[in-house]
Amino acid sequence: MMVGIVGYGRFGRALGGLLEEAGVPYRALDPLADIPQPHRAASLPALIADATHLVVAVPVAHMRAVLQQMSPHLRPEQLVLDVGSVKVKPVHAMAEVLGARVPWVGTHPLFGPLSLAMAERPLRVVVCPNPLHPAATPEAVRFFARLGCEIIEQSPEGHDRVMAHTHALTFFVAKGMVDAGSGLDVPFAPASFQALSRTIQLVRSDAGHLFSAIQHDNPFAREARGHLLEALGNVHRELDALPTEAPPSDAPPLTLPTLDSGLPELRETREHIDQIDQELVELLARRAELSRRALRTKAEAGQPVPDPAREDAMIASRRAWASERGLEPDGVEAIFRAILRFSRRDQHRRG
């Protein structure tokens, strides 16, 4: 397998790193990007000539033009994949430009540079089956599976409808909060805000390409935004209609449904503990992946793997964090020393 990446922006570069981790050779072409010499292709024909799989990682607005430039150099034994955040338009462009001559599949990796940098797992990819090339879909599945991805098959229309009511609306809300000045350099924020804060940061750092694509190139996004705005308007009016004064003392108290049996407060607390423990396990998995990444980097640089000074500094900082949060530093130190032992065993197990 030799992968050619057309477009070496943030996602193209991140995909290159993922291919490298999986031991899959690749080359890339992008006149506007600084591509490492071992992976840099001299020209589009040279990139295509050696590739078995070609990943088109360009903005959706440029997809058709790029495919037209690629088309004369493509061969029937190659596979073309797009990785856009919307699927109806790219699939339509590939069907028109490549048609039945060259195998192609529309895909959407549900991860990006930030989630890869944070070692989030699992990595999921939506694959849109192509009836013009029945064998292309299984090959696309094998390609992403080799990179450690889980596959979800969906039609282009089904994909874009889901994304319109999830991805597009999330970014729409986050963009509105950015423009309203929400969450900018606040000294503190409640936990309920943390889920939005990362998306807000992503919107703030985006050059506009992703936001524009998921809003303008998704044919169902405008309808989803309209439904959201209508619902928010109704909520706003309902809140304005509520009485501003406290209810009289003889008003019936507010009643809440009770759980079937047991102590409701204890059951709710245990559910919260289970949820936090699940999040801790997911964080441990991400930390282990980052540790493996650091190990590979040190090995490539010829640096010694054990780093007692780094571990001592790490333990000291964790003790300080524990004190700041009112936790017992010795106990927190014991936890992190156990995590270090776990990381070493994980690295040894994976060789």
CSV table of C-alpha atoms in Angstrom, one decimal:
chain,number,residue,atom,x,y,z
A,1,MET,CA,0.0,0.0,0.0
A,2,MET,CA,1.2,3.5,-0.9
A,3,VAL,CA,-1.1,6.4,0.0
A,4,GLY,CA,-1.1,9.7,-1.9
A,5,ILE,CA,-2.5,12.7,0.0
A,6,VAL,CA,-3.8,15.6,-2.1
A,7,GLY,CA,-3.9,18.5,0.3
A,8,TYR,CA,-1.6,18.8,3.3
A,9,GLY,CA,-3.6,21.2,5.5
A,10,ARG,CA,-4.3,20.4,9.1
A,11,PHE,CA,-6.2,17.2,8.4
A,12,GLY,CA,-3.9,16.0,5.7
A,13,ARG,CA,-0.9,16.5,8.0
A,14,ALA,CA,-2.8,14.7,10.9
A,15,LEU,CA,-3.6,11.8,8.6
A,16,GLY,CA,0.0,11.6,7.6
A,17,GLY,CA,0.9,11.2,11.2
A,18,LEU,CA,-1.7,8.4,11.6
A,19,LEU,CA,-0.4,6.6,8.5
A,20,GLU,CA,3.2,6.8,9.9
A,21,GLU,CA,2.1,5.3,13.2
A,22,ALA,CA,0.5,2.5,11.3
A,23,GLY,CA,3.6,1.9,9.2
A,24,VAL,CA,1.8,2.8,6.0
A,25,PRO,CA,4.0,4.8,3.5
A,26,TYR,CA,2.6,7.9,2.0
A,27,ARG,CA,3.5,11.0,0.0
A,28,ALA,CA,1.7,14.3,-0.2
A,29,LEU,CA,1.2,17.3,-2.5
A,30,ASP,CA,0.2,20.8,-1.5
A,31,PRO,CA,1.8,23.9,-2.9
A,32,LEU,CA,0.8,25.9,0.1
A,33,ALA,CA,2.1,23.5,2.8
A,34,ASP,CA,5.5,22.6,4.2
A,35,ILE,CA,5.7,18.9,3.6
A,36,PRO,CA,8.6,16.9,5.1
A,37,GLN,CA,11.1,16.0,2.4
A,38,PRO,CA,10.6,12.2,2.6
A,39,HIS,CA,6.9,12.6,2.0
A,40,ARG,CA,6.9,15.4,-0.5
A,41,ALA,CA,5.8,14.6,-4.1
A,42,ALA,CA,7.3,16.6,-6.9
A,43,SER,CA,4.0,16.9,-8.9
A,44,LEU,CA,0.5,15.6,-9.1
A,45,PRO,CA,1.3,13.0,-11.8
A,46,ALA,CA,4.3,11.8,-9.7
A,47,LEU,CA,2.1,11.5,-6.6
A,48,ILE,CA,-0.6,9.5,-8.5
A,49,ALA,CA,1.8,7.3,-10.3
A,50,ASP,CA,3.0,5.4,-7.2
A,51,ALA,CA,-0.2,5.5,-5.2
A,52,THR,CA,-2.6,2.6,-4.5
A,53,HIS,CA,-4.9,4.8,-2.5
A,54,LEU,CA,-5.4,8.5,-3.0
A,55,VAL,CA,-6.9,10.7,-0.3
A,56,VAL,CA,-8.4,14.0,-1.4
A,57,ALA,CA,-8.1,16.3,1.6
A,58,VAL,CA,-9.1,19.6,0.1
A,59,PRO,CA,-12.0,22.0,1.0
A,60,VAL,CA,-15.3,20.8,-0.5
A,61,ALA,CA,-15.5,23.9,-2.6
A,62,HIS,CA,-12.3,22.9,-4.4
A,63,MET,CA,-13.2,19.2,-4.7
A,64,ARG,CA,-14.5,19.1,-8.3
A,65,ALA,CA,-11.5,21.1,-9.7
A,66,VAL,CA,-9.0,18.9,-8.0
A,67,LEU,CA,-10.7,15.7,-9.2
A,68,GLN,CA,-10.6,17.1,-12.7
A,69,GLN,CA,-6.9,17.7,-12.5
A,70,MET,CA,-6.4,14.2,-11.1
A,71,SER,CA,-8.6,12.3,-13.5
A,72,PRO,CA,-6.3,12.0,-16.5
A,73,HIS,CA,-3.6,10.4,-14.4
A,74,LEU,CA,-5.8,7.9,-12.5
A,75,ARG,CA,-5.9,4.2,-13.2
A,76,PRO,CA,-8.8,1.7,-12.7
A,77,GLU,CA,-6.8,-0.3,-10.1
A,78,GLN,CA,-6.5,2.8,-7.8
A,79,LEU,CA,-8.9,3.9,-5.1
A,80,VAL,CA,-9.9,7.5,-4.5
A,81,LEU,CA,-11.2,8.6,-1.1
A,82,ASP,CA,-12.5,12.0,0.0
A,83,VAL,CA,-12.5,13.0,3.6
A,84,GLY,CA,-14.8,15.9,3.7
A,85,SER,CA,-17.1,16.8,6.6
A,86,VAL,CA,-20.1,16.7,4.2
A,87,LYS,CA,-20.9,13.9,1.8
A,88,VAL,CA,-23.6,14.7,-0.7
A,89,LYS,CA,-21.6,17.3,-2.7
A,90,PRO,CA,-18.2,15.4,-2.7
A,91,VAL,CA,-20.0,12.1,-3.7
A,92,HIS,CA,-21.8,13.9,-6.5
A,93,ALA,CA,-18.5,15.5,-7.7
A,94,MET,CA,-16.7,12.1,-7.7
A,95,ALA,CA,-19.6,10.4,-9.6
A,96,GLU,CA,-19.5,13.1,-12.3
A,97,VAL,CA,-15.7,13.4,-12.7
A,98,LEU,CA,-14.6,9.8,-12.0
A,99,GLY,CA,-17.8,7.9,-12.7
A,100,ALA,CA,-17.4,4.2,-13.3
A,101,ARG,CA,-13.9,4.5,-14.7
A,102,VAL,CA,-12.0,4.8,-11.4
A,103,PRO,CA,-13.1,3.3,-8.0
A,104,TRP,CA,-14.0,6.0,-5.4
A,105,VAL,CA,-15.7,6.1,-2.0
A,106,GLY,CA,-16.9,9.1,0.0
A,107,THR,CA,-15.7,9.0,3.7
A,108,HIS,CA,-15.8,11.2,6.7
A,109,PRO,CA,-13.3,10.6,9.5
A,110,LEU,CA,-15.1,11.7,12.7
A,111,PHE,CA,-11.8,12.9,14.1
A,112,GLY,CA,-9.4,15.7,13.4
A,113,PRO,CA,-6.0,17.1,14.4
A,114,LEU,CA,-7.2,18.1,17.9
A,115,SER,CA,-8.7,14.7,18.8
A,116,LEU,CA,-5.6,12.9,17.4
A,117,ALA,CA,-3.3,15.2,19.4
A,118,MET,CA,-5.3,14.4,22.5
A,119,ALA,CA,-5.1,10.6,21.7
A,120,GLU,CA,-8.9,10.3,21.8
A,121,ARG,CA,-10.2,6.8,21.0
A,122,PRO,CA,-12.0,5.1,19.4
A,123,LEU,CA,-11.4,6.7,16.0
A,124,ARG,CA,-14.6,6.4,13.9
A,125,VAL,CA,-15.1,6.9,10.1
A,126,VAL,CA,-18.3,7.1,8.1
A,127,VAL,CA,-18.0,5.3,4.8
A,128,CYS,CA,-20.7,5.8,2.1
A,129,PRO,CA,-21.1,2.6,0.0
A,130,ASN,CA,-20.6,3.2,-3.7
A,131,PRO,CA,-23.0,1.1,-6.0
A,132,LEU,CA,-20.9,2.0,-9.0
A,133,HIS,CA,-17.9,0.2,-7.5
A,134,PRO,CA,-19.1,-2.5,-5.1
A,135,ALA,CA,-15.5,-3.7,-4.4
A,136,ALA,CA,-14.4,-0.2,-3.4
A,137,THR,CA,-16.3,0.0,-0.2
A,138,PRO,CA,-14.7,-3.1,1.4
A,139,GLU,CA,-11.3,-1.8,0.3
A,140,ALA,CA,-12.0,1.6,2.0
A,141,VAL,CA,-13.1,-0.3,5.1
A,142,ARG,CA,-9.8,-2.2,5.1
A,143,PHE,CA,-7.8,1.0,4.6
A,144,PHE,CA,-9.3,2.7,7.7
A,145,ALA,CA,-9.3,-0.5,9.7
A,146,ARG,CA,-5.5,-0.7,9.2
A,147,LEU,CA,-5.3,2.8,10.9
A,148,GLY,CA,-7.2,1.5,13.9
A,149,CYS,CA,-10.6,3.0,13.0
A,150,GLU,CA,-14.1,1.8,13.6
A,151,ILE,CA,-16.3,1.9,10.5
A,152,ILE,CA,-19.9,3.2,10.2
A,153,GLU,CA,-21.6,2.7,6.8
A,154,GLN,CA,-24.2,5.4,5.9
A,155,SER,CA,-25.6,6.9,2.7
A,156,PRO,CA,-24.4,10.4,1.8
A,157,GLU,CA,-27.9,11.9,2.5
A,158,GLY,CA,-28.2,10.0,5.8
A,159,HIS,CA,-24.8,11.2,6.8
A,160,ASP,CA,-25.5,14.9,6.0
A,161,ARG,CA,-28.8,14.8,7.8
A,162,VAL,CA,-27.2,13.5,11.0
A,163,MET,CA,-24.3,16.0,10.7
A,164,ALA,CA,-26.8,18.9,10.1
A,165,HIS,CA,-28.4,18.2,13.5
A,166,THR,CA,-25.2,17.5,15.4
A,167,HIS,CA,-21.9,18.8,13.9
A,168,ALA,CA,-23.4,21.8,12.1
A,169,LEU,CA,-25.6,22.9,15.1
A,170,THR,CA,-22.8,22.5,17.6
A,171,PHE,CA,-20.6,24.8,15.6
A,172,PHE,CA,-23.5,27.1,14.9
A,173,VAL,CA,-24.1,27.5,18.7
A,174,ALA,CA,-20.4,27.8,19.4
A,175,LYS,CA,-19.9,30.5,16.7
A,176,GLY,CA,-22.8,32.5,18.2
A,177,MET,CA,-21.2,32.3,21.7
A,178,VAL,CA,-17.8,33.4,20.2
A,179,ASP,CA,-19.4,36.4,18.5
A,180,ALA,CA,-21.3,37.2,21.7
A,181,GLY,CA,-18.1,37.1,23.7
A,182,SER,CA,-19.1,34.1,25.8
A,183,GLY,CA,-16.3,32.1,27.3
A,184,LEU,CA,-13.5,34.4,26.3
A,185,ASP,CA,-10.8,34.5,28.9
A,186,VAL,CA,-13.1,33.9,31.9
A,187,PRO,CA,-11.5,33.4,35.3
A,188,PHE,CA,-13.8,30.5,36.1
A,189,ALA,CA,-16.6,28.5,34.5
A,190,PRO,CA,-19.0,25.8,35.7
A,191,ALA,CA,-18.5,22.2,34.7
A,192,SER,CA,-21.6,22.4,32.5
A,193,PHE,CA,-19.7,24.8,30.2
A,194,GLN,CA,-16.7,22.6,29.7
A,195,ALA,CA,-18.4,20.5,27.1
A,196,LEU,CA,-18.9,23.6,24.9
A,197,SER,CA,-15.6,25.2,25.7
A,198,ARG,CA,-13.5,22.9,23.5
A,199,THR,CA,-15.8,23.5,20.5
A,200,ILE,CA,-15.6,27.2,21.1
A,201,GLN,CA,-11.8,27.0,21.1
A,202,LEU,CA,-12.0,25.0,17.8
A,203,VAL,CA,-14.3,27.6,16.2
A,204,ARG,CA,-12.0,30.4,17.4
A,205,SER,CA,-8.9,28.7,15.9
A,206,ASP,CA,-10.6,27.6,12.6
A,207,ALA,CA,-9.7,29.7,9.6
A,208,GLY,CA,-13.3,29.5,8.4
A,209,HIS,CA,-13.0,26.5,6.1
A,210,LEU,CA,-14.5,23.9,8.4
A,211,PHE,CA,-17.3,26.2,9.6
A,212,SER,CA,-18.2,27.2,6.1
A,213,ALA,CA,-18.2,23.6,4.8
A,214,ILE,CA,-20.5,22.2,7.4
A,215,GLN,CA,-22.9,25.1,7.2
A,216,HIS,CA,-23.0,26.0,3.4
A,217,ASP,CA,-22.0,22.7,1.8
A,218,ASN,CA,-24.4,20.5,3.9
A,219,PRO,CA,-27.8,20.7,2.1
A,220,PHE,CA,-29.7,20.1,5.4
A,221,ALA,CA,-27.8,22.5,7.6
A,222,ARG,CA,-30.0,25.6,6.9
A,223,GLU,CA,-33.2,23.7,7.8
A,224,ALA,CA,-31.6,22.4,11.0
A,225,ARG,CA,-30.5,25.9,12.0
A,226,GLY,CA,-34.0,27.2,11.4
A,227,HIS,CA,-35.5,24.5,13.6
A,228,LEU,CA,-33.0,25.4,16.4
A,229,LEU,CA,-33.7,29.1,16.2
A,230,GLU,CA,-37.4,28.5,16.3
A,231,ALA,CA,-37.0,26.3,19.4
A,232,LEU,CA,-34.8,28.8,21.1
A,233,GLY,CA,-37.3,31.6,20.3
A,234,ASN,CA,-40.0,29.5,22.0
A,235,VAL,CA,-37.9,28.9,25.0
A,236,HIS,CA,-37.0,32.6,25.2
A,237,ARG,CA,-40.7,33.6,25.1
A,238,GLU,CA,-41.7,31.0,27.7
A,239,LEU,CA,-39.0,32.3,30.1
A,240,ASP,CA,-40.2,35.9,29.6
A,241,ALA,CA,-43.8,34.7,30.4
A,242,LEU,CA,-42.8,33.2,33.8
A,243,PRO,CA,-43.8,35.3,36.9
A,244,THR,CA,-40.9,37.3,38.2
A,245,GLU,CA,-42.2,37.2,41.8
A,246,ALA,CA,-41.9,34.2,44.2
A,247,PRO,CA,-45.0,32.1,44.4
A,248,PRO,CA,-47.2,32.6,47.5
A,249,SER,CA,-46.4,30.6,50.6
A,250,ASP,CA,-49.7,28.7,50.4
A,251,ALA,CA,-49.0,27.5,46.8
A,252,PRO,CA,-48.6,23.8,46.4
A,253,PRO,CA,-45.0,22.7,46.5
A,254,LEU,CA,-43.3,21.5,43.4
A,255,THR,CA,-43.3,17.7,43.2
A,256,LEU,CA,-40.7,15.6,41.5
A,257,PRO,CA,-41.1,11.9,40.5
A,258,THR,CA,-39.3,9.5,42.7
A,259,LEU,CA,-37.3,6.4,41.8
A,260,ASP,CA,-39.0,3.0,42.0
A,261,SER,CA,-37.1,1.8,45.1
A,262,GLY,CA,-34.1,2.5,47.2
A,263,LEU,CA,-32.6,5.8,48.2
A,264,PRO,CA,-32.8,8.2,45.2
A,265,GLU,CA,-29.9,10.3,46.4
A,266,LEU,CA,-27.6,7.3,46.9
A,267,ARG,CA,-28.6,5.8,43.5
A,268,GLU,CA,-28.0,9.1,41.7
A,269,THR,CA,-24.6,9.5,43.5
A,270,ARG,CA,-23.5,5.9,42.5
A,271,GLU,CA,-24.5,6.6,38.9
A,272,HIS,CA,-22.4,9.7,38.9
A,273,ILE,CA,-19.5,7.7,40.3
A,274,ASP,CA,-19.8,5.1,37.6
A,275,GLN,CA,-19.9,7.8,35.0
A,276,ILE,CA,-16.7,9.4,36.4
A,277,ASP,CA,-15.0,6.0,36.6
A,278,GLN,CA,-15.8,5.3,33.0
A,279,GLU,CA,-14.3,8.7,32.1
A,280,LEU,CA,-11.2,7.9,34.1
A,281,VAL,CA,-10.7,4.7,32.2
A,282,GLU,CA,-11.1,6.5,28.9
A,283,LEU,CA,-8.6,9.1,30.1
A,284,LEU,CA,-6.1,6.4,31.1
A,285,ALA,CA,-6.4,4.9,27.6
A,286,ARG,CA,-5.7,8.3,26.0
A,287,ARG,CA,-2.8,8.9,28.4
A,288,ALA,CA,-1.3,5.5,27.5
A,289,GLU,CA,-1.5,6.3,23.8
A,290,LEU,CA,0.3,9.6,24.5
A,291,SER,CA,3.0,7.8,26.5
A,292,ARG,CA,3.5,5.4,23.6
A,293,ARG,CA,3.8,8.4,21.3
A,294,ALA,CA,6.4,10.0,23.5
A,295,LEU,CA,8.3,6.7,23.7
A,296,ARG,CA,8.5,6.4,19.9
A,297,THR,CA,9.7,10.0,19.6
A,298,LYS,CA,12.5,9.5,22.2
A,299,ALA,CA,13.5,6.3,20.5
A,300,GLU,CA,13.7,8.1,17.1
A,301,ALA,CA,15.7,10.9,18.6
A,302,GLY,CA,18.1,8.4,20.4
A,303,GLN,CA,17.2,9.7,23.8
A,304,PRO,CA,17.1,7.4,26.9
A,305,VAL,CA,13.7,6.1,27.7
A,306,PRO,CA,13.8,6.2,31.5
A,307,ASP,CA,13.7,9.9,32.7
A,308,PRO,CA,13.8,10.1,36.5
A,309,ALA,CA,14.1,13.9,36.5
A,310,ARG,CA,10.9,14.2,34.4
A,311,GLU,CA,9.1,11.7,36.7
A,312,ASP,CA,10.1,13.5,39.8
A,313,ALA,CA,9.0,16.9,38.4
A,314,MET,CA,5.7,15.3,37.3
A,315,ILE,CA,5.0,13.8,40.8
A,316,ALA,CA,5.8,17.2,42.4
A,317,SER,CA,3.4,19.0,40.2
A,318,ARG,CA,0.7,16.5,40.8
A,319,ARG,CA,1.2,16.8,44.5
A,320,ALA,CA,0.8,20.6,44.2
A,321,TRP,CA,-2.4,20.2,42.1
A,322,ALA,CA,-3.7,17.9,44.8
A,323,SER,CA,-3.0,20.5,47.6
A,324,GLU,CA,-4.7,23.2,45.5
A,325,ARG,CA,-7.9,21.0,45.3
A,326,GLY,CA,-7.9,20.1,49.0
A,327,LEU,CA,-6.8,16.5,48.3
A,328,GLU,CA,-4.2,14.5,50.3
A,329,PRO,CA,-0.9,14.8,48.3
A,330,ASP,CA,0.5,11.4,49.4
A,331,GLY,CA,-2.6,9.6,48.2
A,332,VAL,CA,-2.5,11.4,44.8
A,333,GLU,CA,1.2,10.7,44.5
A,334,ALA,CA,0.5,7.0,45.0
A,335,ILE,CA,-2.2,7.1,42.3
A,336,PHE,CA,0.2,8.7,39.8
A,337,ARG,CA,3.1,6.3,40.7
A,338,ALA,CA,0.6,3.5,39.9
A,339,ILE,CA,-0.2,5.1,36.6
A,340,LEU,CA,3.5,5.3,35.8
A,341,ARG,CA,3.9,1.6,36.5
A,342,PHE,CA,0.9,0.9,34.3
A,343,SER,CA,2.4,2.9,31.5
A,344,ARG,CA,5.7,1.0,31.7
A,345,ARG,CA,3.8,-2.4,31.7
A,346,ASP,CA,1.7,-1.2,28.7
A,347,GLN,CA,4.8,-0.1,26.8
A,348,HIS,CA,6.6,-3.4,27.6
A,349,ARG,CA,3.5,-5.4,26.5
A,350,ARG,CA,3.3,-3.7,23.2
A,351,GLY,CA,7.0,-4.1,22.6
